[in-house]
Short mmCIF file of C-alpha atoms and ligand atoms in Angstrom, two decimals:
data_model
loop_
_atom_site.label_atom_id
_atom_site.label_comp_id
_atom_site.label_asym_id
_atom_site.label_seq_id
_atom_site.Cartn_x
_atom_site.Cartn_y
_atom_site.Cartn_z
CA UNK A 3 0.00 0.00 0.00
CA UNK A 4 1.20 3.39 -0.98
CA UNK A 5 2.07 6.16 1.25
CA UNK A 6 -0.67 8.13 -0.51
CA UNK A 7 -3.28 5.41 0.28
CA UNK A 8 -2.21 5.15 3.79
CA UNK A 9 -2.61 8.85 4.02
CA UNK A 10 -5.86 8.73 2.31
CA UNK A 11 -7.75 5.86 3.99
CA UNK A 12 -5.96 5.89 7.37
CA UNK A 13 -4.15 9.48 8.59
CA UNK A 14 -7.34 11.38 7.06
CA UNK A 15 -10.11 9.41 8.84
CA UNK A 16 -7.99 9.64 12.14
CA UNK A 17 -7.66 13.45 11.78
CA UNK A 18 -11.14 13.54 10.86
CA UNK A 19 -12.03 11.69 13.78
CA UNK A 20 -9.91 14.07 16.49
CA UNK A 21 -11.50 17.13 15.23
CA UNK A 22 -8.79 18.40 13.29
CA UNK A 23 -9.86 21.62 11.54
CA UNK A 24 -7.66 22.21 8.61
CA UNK A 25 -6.99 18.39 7.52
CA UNK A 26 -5.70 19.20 4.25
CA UNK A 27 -3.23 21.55 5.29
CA UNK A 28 -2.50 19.04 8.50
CA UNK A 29 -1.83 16.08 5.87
CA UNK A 30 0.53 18.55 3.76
CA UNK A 31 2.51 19.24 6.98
CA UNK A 32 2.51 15.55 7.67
CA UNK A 33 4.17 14.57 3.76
CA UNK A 34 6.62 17.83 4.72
CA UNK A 35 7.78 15.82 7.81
CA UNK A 36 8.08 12.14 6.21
CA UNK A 37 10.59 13.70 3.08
CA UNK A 38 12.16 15.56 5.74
CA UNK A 39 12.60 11.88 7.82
CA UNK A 40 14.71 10.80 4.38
CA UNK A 41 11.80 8.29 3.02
CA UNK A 42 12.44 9.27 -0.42
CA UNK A 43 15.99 8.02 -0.24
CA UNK A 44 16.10 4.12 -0.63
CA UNK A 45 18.40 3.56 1.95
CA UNK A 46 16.51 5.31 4.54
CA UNK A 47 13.35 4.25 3.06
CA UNK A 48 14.36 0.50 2.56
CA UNK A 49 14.63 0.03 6.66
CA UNK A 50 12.17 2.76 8.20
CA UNK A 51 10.89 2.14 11.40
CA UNK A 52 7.54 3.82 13.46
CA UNK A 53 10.14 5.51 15.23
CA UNK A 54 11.70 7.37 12.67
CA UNK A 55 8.34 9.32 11.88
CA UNK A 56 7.21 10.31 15.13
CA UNK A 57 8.12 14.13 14.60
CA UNK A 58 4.52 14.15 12.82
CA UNK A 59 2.69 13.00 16.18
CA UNK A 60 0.39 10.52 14.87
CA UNK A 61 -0.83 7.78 17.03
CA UNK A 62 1.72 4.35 16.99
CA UNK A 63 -0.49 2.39 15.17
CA UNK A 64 -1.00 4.69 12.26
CA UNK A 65 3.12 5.01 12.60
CA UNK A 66 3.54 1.75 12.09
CA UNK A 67 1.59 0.94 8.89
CA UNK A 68 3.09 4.49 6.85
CA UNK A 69 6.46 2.72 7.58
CA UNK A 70 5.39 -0.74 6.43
CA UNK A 71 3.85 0.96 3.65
CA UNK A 72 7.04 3.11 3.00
CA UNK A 73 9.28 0.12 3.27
CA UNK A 74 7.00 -1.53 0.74
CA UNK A 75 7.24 0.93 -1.46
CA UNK A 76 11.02 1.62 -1.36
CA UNK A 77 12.94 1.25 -4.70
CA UNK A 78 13.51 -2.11 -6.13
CA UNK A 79 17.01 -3.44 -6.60
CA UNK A 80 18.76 -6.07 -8.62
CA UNK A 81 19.45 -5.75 -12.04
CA UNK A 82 18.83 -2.68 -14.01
CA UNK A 83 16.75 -2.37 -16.80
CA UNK A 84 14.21 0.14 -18.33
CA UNK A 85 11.95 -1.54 -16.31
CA UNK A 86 13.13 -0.98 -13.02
CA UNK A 87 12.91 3.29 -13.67
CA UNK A 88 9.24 2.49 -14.09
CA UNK A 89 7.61 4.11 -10.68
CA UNK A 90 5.12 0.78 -9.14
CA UNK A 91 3.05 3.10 -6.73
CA UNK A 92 1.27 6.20 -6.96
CA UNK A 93 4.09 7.45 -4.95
CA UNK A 94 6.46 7.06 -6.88
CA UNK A 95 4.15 8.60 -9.87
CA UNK A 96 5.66 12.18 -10.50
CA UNK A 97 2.49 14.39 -11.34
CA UNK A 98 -1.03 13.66 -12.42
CA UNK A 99 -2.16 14.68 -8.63
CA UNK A 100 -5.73 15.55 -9.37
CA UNK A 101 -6.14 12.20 -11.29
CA UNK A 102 -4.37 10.66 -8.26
CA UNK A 103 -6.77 11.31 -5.65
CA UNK A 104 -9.68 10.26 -7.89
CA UNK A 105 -8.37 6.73 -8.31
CA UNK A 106 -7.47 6.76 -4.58
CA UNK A 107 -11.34 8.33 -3.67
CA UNK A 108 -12.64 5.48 -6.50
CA UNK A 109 -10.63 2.62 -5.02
CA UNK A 110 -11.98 3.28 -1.72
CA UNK A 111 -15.38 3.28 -2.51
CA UNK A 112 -15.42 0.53 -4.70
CA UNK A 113 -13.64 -1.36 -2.01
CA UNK A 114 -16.30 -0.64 0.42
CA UNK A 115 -19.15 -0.95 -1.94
CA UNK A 116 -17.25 -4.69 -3.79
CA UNK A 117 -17.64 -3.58 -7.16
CA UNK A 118 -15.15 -2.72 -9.57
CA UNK A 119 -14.06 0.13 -10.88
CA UNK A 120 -15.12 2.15 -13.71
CA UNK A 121 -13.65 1.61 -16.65
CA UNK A 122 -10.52 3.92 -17.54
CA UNK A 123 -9.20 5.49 -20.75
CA UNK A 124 -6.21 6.99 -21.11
CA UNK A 125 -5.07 9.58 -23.70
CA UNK A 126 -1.89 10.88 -24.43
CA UNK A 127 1.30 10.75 -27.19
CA UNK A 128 3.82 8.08 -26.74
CA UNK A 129 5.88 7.94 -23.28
CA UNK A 130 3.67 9.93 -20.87
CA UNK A 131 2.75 7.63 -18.80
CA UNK A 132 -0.23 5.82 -19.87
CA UNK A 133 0.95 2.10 -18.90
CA UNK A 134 3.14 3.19 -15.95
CA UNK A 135 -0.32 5.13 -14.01
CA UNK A 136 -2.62 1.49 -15.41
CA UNK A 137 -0.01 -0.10 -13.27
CA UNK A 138 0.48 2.33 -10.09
CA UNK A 139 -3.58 1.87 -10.33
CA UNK A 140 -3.60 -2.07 -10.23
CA UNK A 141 -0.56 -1.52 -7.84
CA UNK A 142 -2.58 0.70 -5.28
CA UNK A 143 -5.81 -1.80 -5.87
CA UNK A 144 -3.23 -4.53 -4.72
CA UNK A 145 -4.69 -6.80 -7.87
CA UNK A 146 -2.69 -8.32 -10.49
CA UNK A 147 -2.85 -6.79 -14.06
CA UNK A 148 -3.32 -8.45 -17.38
CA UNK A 149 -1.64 -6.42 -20.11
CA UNK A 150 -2.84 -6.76 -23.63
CA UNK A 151 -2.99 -4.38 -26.45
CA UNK A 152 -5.39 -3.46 -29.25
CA UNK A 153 -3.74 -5.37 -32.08
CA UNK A 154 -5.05 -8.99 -30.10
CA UNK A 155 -8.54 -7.76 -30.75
CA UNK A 156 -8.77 -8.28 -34.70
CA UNK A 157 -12.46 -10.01 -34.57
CA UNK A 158 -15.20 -10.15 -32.50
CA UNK A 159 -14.09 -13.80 -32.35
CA UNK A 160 -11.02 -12.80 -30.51
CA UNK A 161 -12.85 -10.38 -28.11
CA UNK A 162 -14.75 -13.03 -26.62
CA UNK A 163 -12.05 -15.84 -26.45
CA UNK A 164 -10.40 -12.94 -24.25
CA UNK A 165 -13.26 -12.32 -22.14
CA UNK A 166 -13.92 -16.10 -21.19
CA UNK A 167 -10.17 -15.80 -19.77
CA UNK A 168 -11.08 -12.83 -17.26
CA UNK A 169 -12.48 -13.58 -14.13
CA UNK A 170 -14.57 -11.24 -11.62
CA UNK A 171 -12.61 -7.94 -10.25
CA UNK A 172 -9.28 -8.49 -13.01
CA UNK A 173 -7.82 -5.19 -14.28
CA UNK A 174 -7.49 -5.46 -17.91
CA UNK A 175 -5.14 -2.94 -19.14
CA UNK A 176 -5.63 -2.41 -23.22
CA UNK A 177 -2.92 -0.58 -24.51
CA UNK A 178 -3.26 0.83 -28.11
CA UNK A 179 -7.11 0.59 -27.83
CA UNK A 180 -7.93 2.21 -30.43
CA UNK A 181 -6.09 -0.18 -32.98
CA UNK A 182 -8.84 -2.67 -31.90
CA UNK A 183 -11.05 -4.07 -35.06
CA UNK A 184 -14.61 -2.47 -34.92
CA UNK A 185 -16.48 -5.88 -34.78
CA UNK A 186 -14.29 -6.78 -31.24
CA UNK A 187 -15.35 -3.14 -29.85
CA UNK A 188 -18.69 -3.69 -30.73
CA UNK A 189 -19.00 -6.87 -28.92
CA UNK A 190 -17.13 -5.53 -25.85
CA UNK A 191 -20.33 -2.84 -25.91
CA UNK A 192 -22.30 -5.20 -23.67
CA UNK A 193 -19.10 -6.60 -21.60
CA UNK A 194 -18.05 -3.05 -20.12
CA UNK A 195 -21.55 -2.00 -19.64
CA UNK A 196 -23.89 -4.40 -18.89
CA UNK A 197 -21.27 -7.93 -17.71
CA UNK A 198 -22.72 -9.61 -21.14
CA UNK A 199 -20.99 -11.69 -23.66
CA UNK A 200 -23.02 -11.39 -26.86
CA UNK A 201 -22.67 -15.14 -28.73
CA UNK A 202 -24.68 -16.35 -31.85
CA UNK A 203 -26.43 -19.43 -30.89
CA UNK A 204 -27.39 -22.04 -33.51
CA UNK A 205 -30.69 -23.30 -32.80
CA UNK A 206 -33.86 -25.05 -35.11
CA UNK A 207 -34.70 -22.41 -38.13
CA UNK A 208 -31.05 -20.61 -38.15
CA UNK A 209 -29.21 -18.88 -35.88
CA UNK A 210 -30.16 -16.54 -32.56
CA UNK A 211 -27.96 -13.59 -30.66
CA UNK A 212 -28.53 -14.10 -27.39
CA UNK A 213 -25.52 -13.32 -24.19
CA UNK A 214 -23.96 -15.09 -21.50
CA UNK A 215 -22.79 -13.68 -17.98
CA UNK A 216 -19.41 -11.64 -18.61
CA UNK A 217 -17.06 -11.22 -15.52
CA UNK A 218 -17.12 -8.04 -13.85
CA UNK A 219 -13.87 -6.23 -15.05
CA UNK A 220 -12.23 -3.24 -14.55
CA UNK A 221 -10.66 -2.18 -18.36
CA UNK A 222 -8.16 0.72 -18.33
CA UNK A 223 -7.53 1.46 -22.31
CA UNK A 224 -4.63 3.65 -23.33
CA UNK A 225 -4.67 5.04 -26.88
CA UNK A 226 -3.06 8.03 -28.63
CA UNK A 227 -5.32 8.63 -31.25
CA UNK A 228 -9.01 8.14 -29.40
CA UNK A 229 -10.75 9.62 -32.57
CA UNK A 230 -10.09 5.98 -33.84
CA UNK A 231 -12.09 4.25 -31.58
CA UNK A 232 -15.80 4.00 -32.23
CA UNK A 233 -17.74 6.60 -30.19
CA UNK A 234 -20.40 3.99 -28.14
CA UNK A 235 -17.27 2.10 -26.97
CA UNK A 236 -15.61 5.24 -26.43
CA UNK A 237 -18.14 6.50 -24.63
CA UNK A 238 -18.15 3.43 -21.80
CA UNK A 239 -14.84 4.54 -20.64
CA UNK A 240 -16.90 7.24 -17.87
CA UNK A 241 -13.24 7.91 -16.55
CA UNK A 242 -11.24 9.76 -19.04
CA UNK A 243 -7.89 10.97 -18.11
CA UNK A 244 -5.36 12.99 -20.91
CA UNK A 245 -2.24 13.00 -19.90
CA UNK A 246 -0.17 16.12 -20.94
CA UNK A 247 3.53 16.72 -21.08
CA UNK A 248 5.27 17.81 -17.78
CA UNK A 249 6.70 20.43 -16.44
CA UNK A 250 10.55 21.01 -16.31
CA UNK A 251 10.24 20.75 -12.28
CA UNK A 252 8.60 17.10 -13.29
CA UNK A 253 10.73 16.20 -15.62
CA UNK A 254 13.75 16.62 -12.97
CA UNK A 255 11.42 15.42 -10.43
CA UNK A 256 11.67 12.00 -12.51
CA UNK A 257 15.46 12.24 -13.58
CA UNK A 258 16.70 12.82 -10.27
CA UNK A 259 14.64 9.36 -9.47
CA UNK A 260 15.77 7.75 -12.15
CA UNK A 261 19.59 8.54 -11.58
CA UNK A 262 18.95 7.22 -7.99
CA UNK A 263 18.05 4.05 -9.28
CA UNK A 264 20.71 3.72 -11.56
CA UNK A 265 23.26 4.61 -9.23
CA UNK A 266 24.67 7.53 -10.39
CA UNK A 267 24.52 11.51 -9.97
CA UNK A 268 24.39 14.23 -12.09
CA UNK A 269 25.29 18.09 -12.22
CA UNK A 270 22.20 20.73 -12.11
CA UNK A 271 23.61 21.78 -15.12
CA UNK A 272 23.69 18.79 -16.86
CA UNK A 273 20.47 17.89 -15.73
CA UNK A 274 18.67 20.96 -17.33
CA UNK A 275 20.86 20.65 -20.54
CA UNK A 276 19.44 17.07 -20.75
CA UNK A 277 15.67 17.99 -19.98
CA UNK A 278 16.06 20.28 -22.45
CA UNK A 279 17.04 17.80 -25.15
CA UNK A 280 13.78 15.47 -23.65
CA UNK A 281 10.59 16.62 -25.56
CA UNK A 282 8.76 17.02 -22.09
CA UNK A 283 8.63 13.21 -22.45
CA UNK A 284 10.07 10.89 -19.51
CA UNK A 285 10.65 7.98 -21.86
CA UNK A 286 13.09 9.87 -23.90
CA UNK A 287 14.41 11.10 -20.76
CA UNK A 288 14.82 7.50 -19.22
CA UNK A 289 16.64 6.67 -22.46
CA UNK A 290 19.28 9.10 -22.32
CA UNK A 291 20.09 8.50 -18.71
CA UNK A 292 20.31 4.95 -19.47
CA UNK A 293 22.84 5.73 -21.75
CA UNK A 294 24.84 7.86 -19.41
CA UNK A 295 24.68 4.77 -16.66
CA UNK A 296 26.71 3.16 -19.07
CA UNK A 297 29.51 5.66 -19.35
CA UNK A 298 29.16 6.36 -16.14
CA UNK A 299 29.47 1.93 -14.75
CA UNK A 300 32.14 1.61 -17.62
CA UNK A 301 34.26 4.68 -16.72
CA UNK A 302 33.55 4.00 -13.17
CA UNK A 303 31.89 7.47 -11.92
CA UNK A 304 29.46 8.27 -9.98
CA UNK A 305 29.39 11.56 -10.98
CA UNK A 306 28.14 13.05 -14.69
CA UNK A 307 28.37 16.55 -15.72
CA UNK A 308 27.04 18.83 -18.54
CA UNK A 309 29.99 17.95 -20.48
CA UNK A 310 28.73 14.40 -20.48
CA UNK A 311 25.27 15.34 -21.58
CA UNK A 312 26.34 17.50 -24.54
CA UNK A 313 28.49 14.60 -25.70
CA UNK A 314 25.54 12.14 -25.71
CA UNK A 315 23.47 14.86 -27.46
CA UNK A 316 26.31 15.02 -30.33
CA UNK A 317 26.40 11.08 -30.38
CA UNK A 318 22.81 10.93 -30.96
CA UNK A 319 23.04 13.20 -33.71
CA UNK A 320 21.88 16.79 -32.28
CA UNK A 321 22.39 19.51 -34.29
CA UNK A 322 23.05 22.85 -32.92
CA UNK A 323 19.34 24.08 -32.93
CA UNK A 324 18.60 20.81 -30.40
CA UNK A 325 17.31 19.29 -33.68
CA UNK A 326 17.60 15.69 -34.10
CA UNK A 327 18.57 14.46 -37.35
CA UNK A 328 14.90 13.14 -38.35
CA UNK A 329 13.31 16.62 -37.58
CA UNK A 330 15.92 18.64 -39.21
CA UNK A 331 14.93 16.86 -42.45
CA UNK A 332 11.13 17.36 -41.62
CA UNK A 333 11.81 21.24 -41.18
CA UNK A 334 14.01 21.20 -44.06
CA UNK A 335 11.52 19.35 -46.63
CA UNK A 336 8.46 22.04 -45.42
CA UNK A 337 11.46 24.84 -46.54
CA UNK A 338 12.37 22.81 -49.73
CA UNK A 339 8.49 22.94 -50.63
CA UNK A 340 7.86 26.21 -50.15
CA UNK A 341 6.60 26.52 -46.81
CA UNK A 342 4.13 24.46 -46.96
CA UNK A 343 3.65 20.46 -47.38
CA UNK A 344 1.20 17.65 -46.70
CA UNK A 345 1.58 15.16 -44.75
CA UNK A 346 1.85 12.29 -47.15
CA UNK A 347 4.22 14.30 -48.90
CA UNK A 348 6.64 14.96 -45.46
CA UNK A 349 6.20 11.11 -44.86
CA UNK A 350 7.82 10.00 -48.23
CA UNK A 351 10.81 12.47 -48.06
CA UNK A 352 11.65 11.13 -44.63
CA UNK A 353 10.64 7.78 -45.41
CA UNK A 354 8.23 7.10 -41.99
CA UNK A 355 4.24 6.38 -41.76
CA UNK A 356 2.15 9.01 -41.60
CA UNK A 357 0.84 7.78 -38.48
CA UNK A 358 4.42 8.08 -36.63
CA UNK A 359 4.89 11.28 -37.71
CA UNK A 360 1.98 12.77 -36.49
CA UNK A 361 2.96 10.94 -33.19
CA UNK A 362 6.52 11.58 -32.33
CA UNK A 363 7.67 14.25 -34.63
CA UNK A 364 5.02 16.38 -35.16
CA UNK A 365 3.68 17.23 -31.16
CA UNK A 366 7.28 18.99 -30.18
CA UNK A 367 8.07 20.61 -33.15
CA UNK A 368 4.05 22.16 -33.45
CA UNK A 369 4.44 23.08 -29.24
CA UNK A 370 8.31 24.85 -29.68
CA UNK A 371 6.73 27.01 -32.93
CA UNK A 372 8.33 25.59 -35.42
CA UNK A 373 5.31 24.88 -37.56
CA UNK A 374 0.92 24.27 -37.55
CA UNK A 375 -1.60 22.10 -38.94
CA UNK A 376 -3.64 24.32 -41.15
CA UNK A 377 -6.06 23.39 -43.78
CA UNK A 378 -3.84 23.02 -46.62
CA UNK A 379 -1.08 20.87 -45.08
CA UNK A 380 1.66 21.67 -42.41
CA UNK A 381 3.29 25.34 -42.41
CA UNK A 382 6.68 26.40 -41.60
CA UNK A 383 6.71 29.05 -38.97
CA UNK A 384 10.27 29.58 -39.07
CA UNK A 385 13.29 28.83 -41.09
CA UNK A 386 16.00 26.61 -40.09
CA UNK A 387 18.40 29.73 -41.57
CA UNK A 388 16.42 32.35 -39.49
CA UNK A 389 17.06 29.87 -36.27
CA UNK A 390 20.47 29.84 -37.03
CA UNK A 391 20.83 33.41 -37.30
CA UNK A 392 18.93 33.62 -34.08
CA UNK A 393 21.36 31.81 -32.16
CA UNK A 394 24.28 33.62 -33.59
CA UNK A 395 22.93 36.67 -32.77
CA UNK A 396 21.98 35.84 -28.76
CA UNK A 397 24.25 38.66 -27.58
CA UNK A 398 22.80 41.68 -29.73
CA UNK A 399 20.06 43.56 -27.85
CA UNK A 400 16.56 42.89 -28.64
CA UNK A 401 15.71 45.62 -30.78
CA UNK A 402 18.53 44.92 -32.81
CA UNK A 403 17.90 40.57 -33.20
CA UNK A 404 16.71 39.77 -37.30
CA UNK A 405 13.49 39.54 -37.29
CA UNK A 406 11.65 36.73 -40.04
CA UNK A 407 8.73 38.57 -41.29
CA UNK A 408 6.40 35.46 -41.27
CA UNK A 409 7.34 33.81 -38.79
CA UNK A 410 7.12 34.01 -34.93
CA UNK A 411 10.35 34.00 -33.64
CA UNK A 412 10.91 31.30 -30.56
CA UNK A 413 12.84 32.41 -27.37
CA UNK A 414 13.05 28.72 -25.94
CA UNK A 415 15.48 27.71 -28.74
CA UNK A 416 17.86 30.36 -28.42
CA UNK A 417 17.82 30.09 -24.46
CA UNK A 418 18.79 26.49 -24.45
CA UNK A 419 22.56 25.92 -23.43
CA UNK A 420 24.21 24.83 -27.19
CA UNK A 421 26.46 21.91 -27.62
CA UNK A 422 30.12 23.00 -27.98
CA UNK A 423 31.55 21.95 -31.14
P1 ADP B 14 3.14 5.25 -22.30
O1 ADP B 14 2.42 4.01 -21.83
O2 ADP B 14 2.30 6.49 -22.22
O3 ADP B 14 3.75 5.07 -23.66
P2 ADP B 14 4.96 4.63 -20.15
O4 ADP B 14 4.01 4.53 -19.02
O5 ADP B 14 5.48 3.35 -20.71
O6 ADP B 14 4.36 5.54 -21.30
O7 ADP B 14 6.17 5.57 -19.64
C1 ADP B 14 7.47 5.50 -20.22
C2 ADP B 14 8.51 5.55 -19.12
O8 ADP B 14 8.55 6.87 -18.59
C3 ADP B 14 8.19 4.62 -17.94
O9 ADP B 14 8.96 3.47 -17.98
C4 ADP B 14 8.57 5.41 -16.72
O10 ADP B 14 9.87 5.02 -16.33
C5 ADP B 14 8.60 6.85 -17.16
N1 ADP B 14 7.45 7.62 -16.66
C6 ADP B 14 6.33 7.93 -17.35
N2 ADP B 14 5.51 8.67 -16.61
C7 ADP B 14 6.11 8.85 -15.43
C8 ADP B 14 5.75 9.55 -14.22
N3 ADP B 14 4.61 10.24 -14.14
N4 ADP B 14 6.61 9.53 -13.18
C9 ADP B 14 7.78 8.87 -13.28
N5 ADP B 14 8.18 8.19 -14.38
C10 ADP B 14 7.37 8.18 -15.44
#
């Protein structure tokens, strides 16, 4: 059990019940004191005893389950992997806290009432989060998790062979939902809403739809593109959660965790430079500190520095605007055309579907101002030249910068540190 949930379902009710009169701000006080006790370092958090949180003057008993729960929850070891940087409790979870406390306020009250949970969709590009908060949600309902994902679903057939495996109360996590054929959302209609399994029945003078019991499941669906699914089954996810792209305080929020884990520190410096290079996304962000666990286990540091980061950057093919090699040619083939260029036609010059353009090139490069979606196709909002000129030209006063007369000129570009060459 998370510290959130023991917060939630135990250290609420008991301030509740002494008459407490500002519990929210008494509860905030309380998480103050526990990070101040060390439980977010796994050492500390690994071996914490009652004792160790009594500064927050909470009764023994309620002591004693935060630290089993905090103990519980306390970073895995063994091998490292990508895995093992995926968070397991809500915890752990950087972000999402309004989302959070619903689950936690849900998973209470379907506990006390034994029914499952609504069902769940999740919406959001690539790397946000989507499986890892299906998880911290099975991980906080203590129930195991079946993970399958849309592209299983390719009949109606396979549908219900997959709902005659679930059993009452599972947590079915569908990731890539909305790749799901239409005929196995259509027979899932019934399933989410009503615990029905349509079949076809052969019986004297043809054959007869009727339905059998379903088992009462909890389905959390995670999709990028929800416009695909069809609206009815859409529509029987009543939870719907879009995730968006975090914060720089996040994002080092999750580094920092993630260099923990991999046993390694870095600079402040290096740890913005790197953010900076991330796309807002924590996948990306996992990735490159992955990489820099391995210079830092095979040159045997424990410390990493800017210099380190803007290395990695180079090797992975950065250009000086904090371009990587795949957008560069996407900006440059909008130039080559003129300014403006459809889709299809961006997708053949840099040989990739559609589809993956619109979902990892595309978000970053529309959100930093480099181009929109219009009508007629996608439109450059600024040169690759003009950007260039930009950054040479950091040190002139304002009033004095080159200004591109159709284009909005970006200040996040030119503020980010540049790799030295
Ligand atoms: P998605 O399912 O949306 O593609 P994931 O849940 O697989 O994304 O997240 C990718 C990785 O990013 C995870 O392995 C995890 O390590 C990290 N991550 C994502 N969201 C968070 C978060 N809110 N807090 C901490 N780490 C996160």
């Amino acid at each position: 059990m998370s510290i959130q949930r023991v917060c939630e379902e135990t250290i609420r009710p008991y301030l509740v019940s002494v008459g407490e009169t500002d519990v929210n701000a008494r509860l905030s006080t309380i998480e103050t004191q526990l990070i101040m006790a060390g439980v977010l370092l796994p050492a500390v958090a690994a071996e914490l005893q009652p004792e160790d949180l009594k500064e927050t003057g909470l009764p023994v008993p309620i002591l004693r389950q935060l630290a089993k729960a905090i103990r519980e929850d306390s970073l895995p070891r063994g091998t490292l992997d990508g895995d093992q940087l995926r968070p397991h409790s809500f915890d752990q979870v950087v972000g999402h806290n309004h989302f959070k406390q619903l689950m936690l306020r849900a998973l209470l009250a379907t506990k006390m009432q034994a029914t499952p949970m609504a069902h769940i969709l999740l919406t959001g590009p690539r790397g946000l989060g989507k499986t890892t908060l299906a998880l911290a949600i099975a991980h906080e309902a203590e129930k195991e998790i079946k993970l399958l994902n849309g592209s299983q679903f390719r009949s109606a057939t396979d549908a219900s062979t997959q709902v005659l495996t679930w059993k009452d109360g599972d947590i079915i996590f569908i990731d890539e939902i909305h790749g799901m054929h239409r005929s196995a959302q259509e027979t899932l209609y019934s399933v989410l809403e009503d615990h029905r399994l349509p079949i076809t029945e052969k019986q004297r003078g043809g054959r007869v739809q009727t339905s059998v019991p379903a088992p009462r499941v909890t389905i959390i669906g995670a999709t990028t593109n929800p416009a695909k699914m069809l609206v009815p089954f859409r529509n029987r996810f009543t939870t719907a959660y879009l995730l968006s792209f975090y914060t720089e305080a996040e994002m080092k929020q999750i580094a920092m965790r993630s260099c923990r884990v991999l046993g390694f520190r870095l600079s402040e410096e290096g740890l913005t430079y790197l953010i900076h290079h991330c796309r807002d996304n924590p996948r990306t962000l996992n990735g490159f500190l992955m990489q820099l666990s391995y210079q830092a286990t095979t040159e045997r540091r424990s410390d990493l520095h800017a210099q380190d980061v803007r290395f990695l950057m180079e090797l992975n093919g950065f250009d000086v605007l904090g371009l990587q090699p795949f957008e560069h040619t996407y900006l440059e083939t909008l130039e080559r055309q003129g300014g403006t260029a459809s889709l299809a036609t961006l997708a053949s010059a840099m040989d990739m579907e559609a589809s993956e353009i619109e979902a990892s090139v595309e978000p970053w490069l529309i959100r930093q101002g480099w181009v929109d979606k219009t009508s007629r196709g996608r439109r450059l909002k600024r040169t690759l030249s003009f950007a260039l000129q930009q950054t040479e030209t950091t040190d002139l006063e304002d009033d004095e910068a080159p200004t591109d007369p159709c284009i909005r000129p970006s200040s996040v570009l030119t503020s980010l540190p540049q790799p030295s060459h």
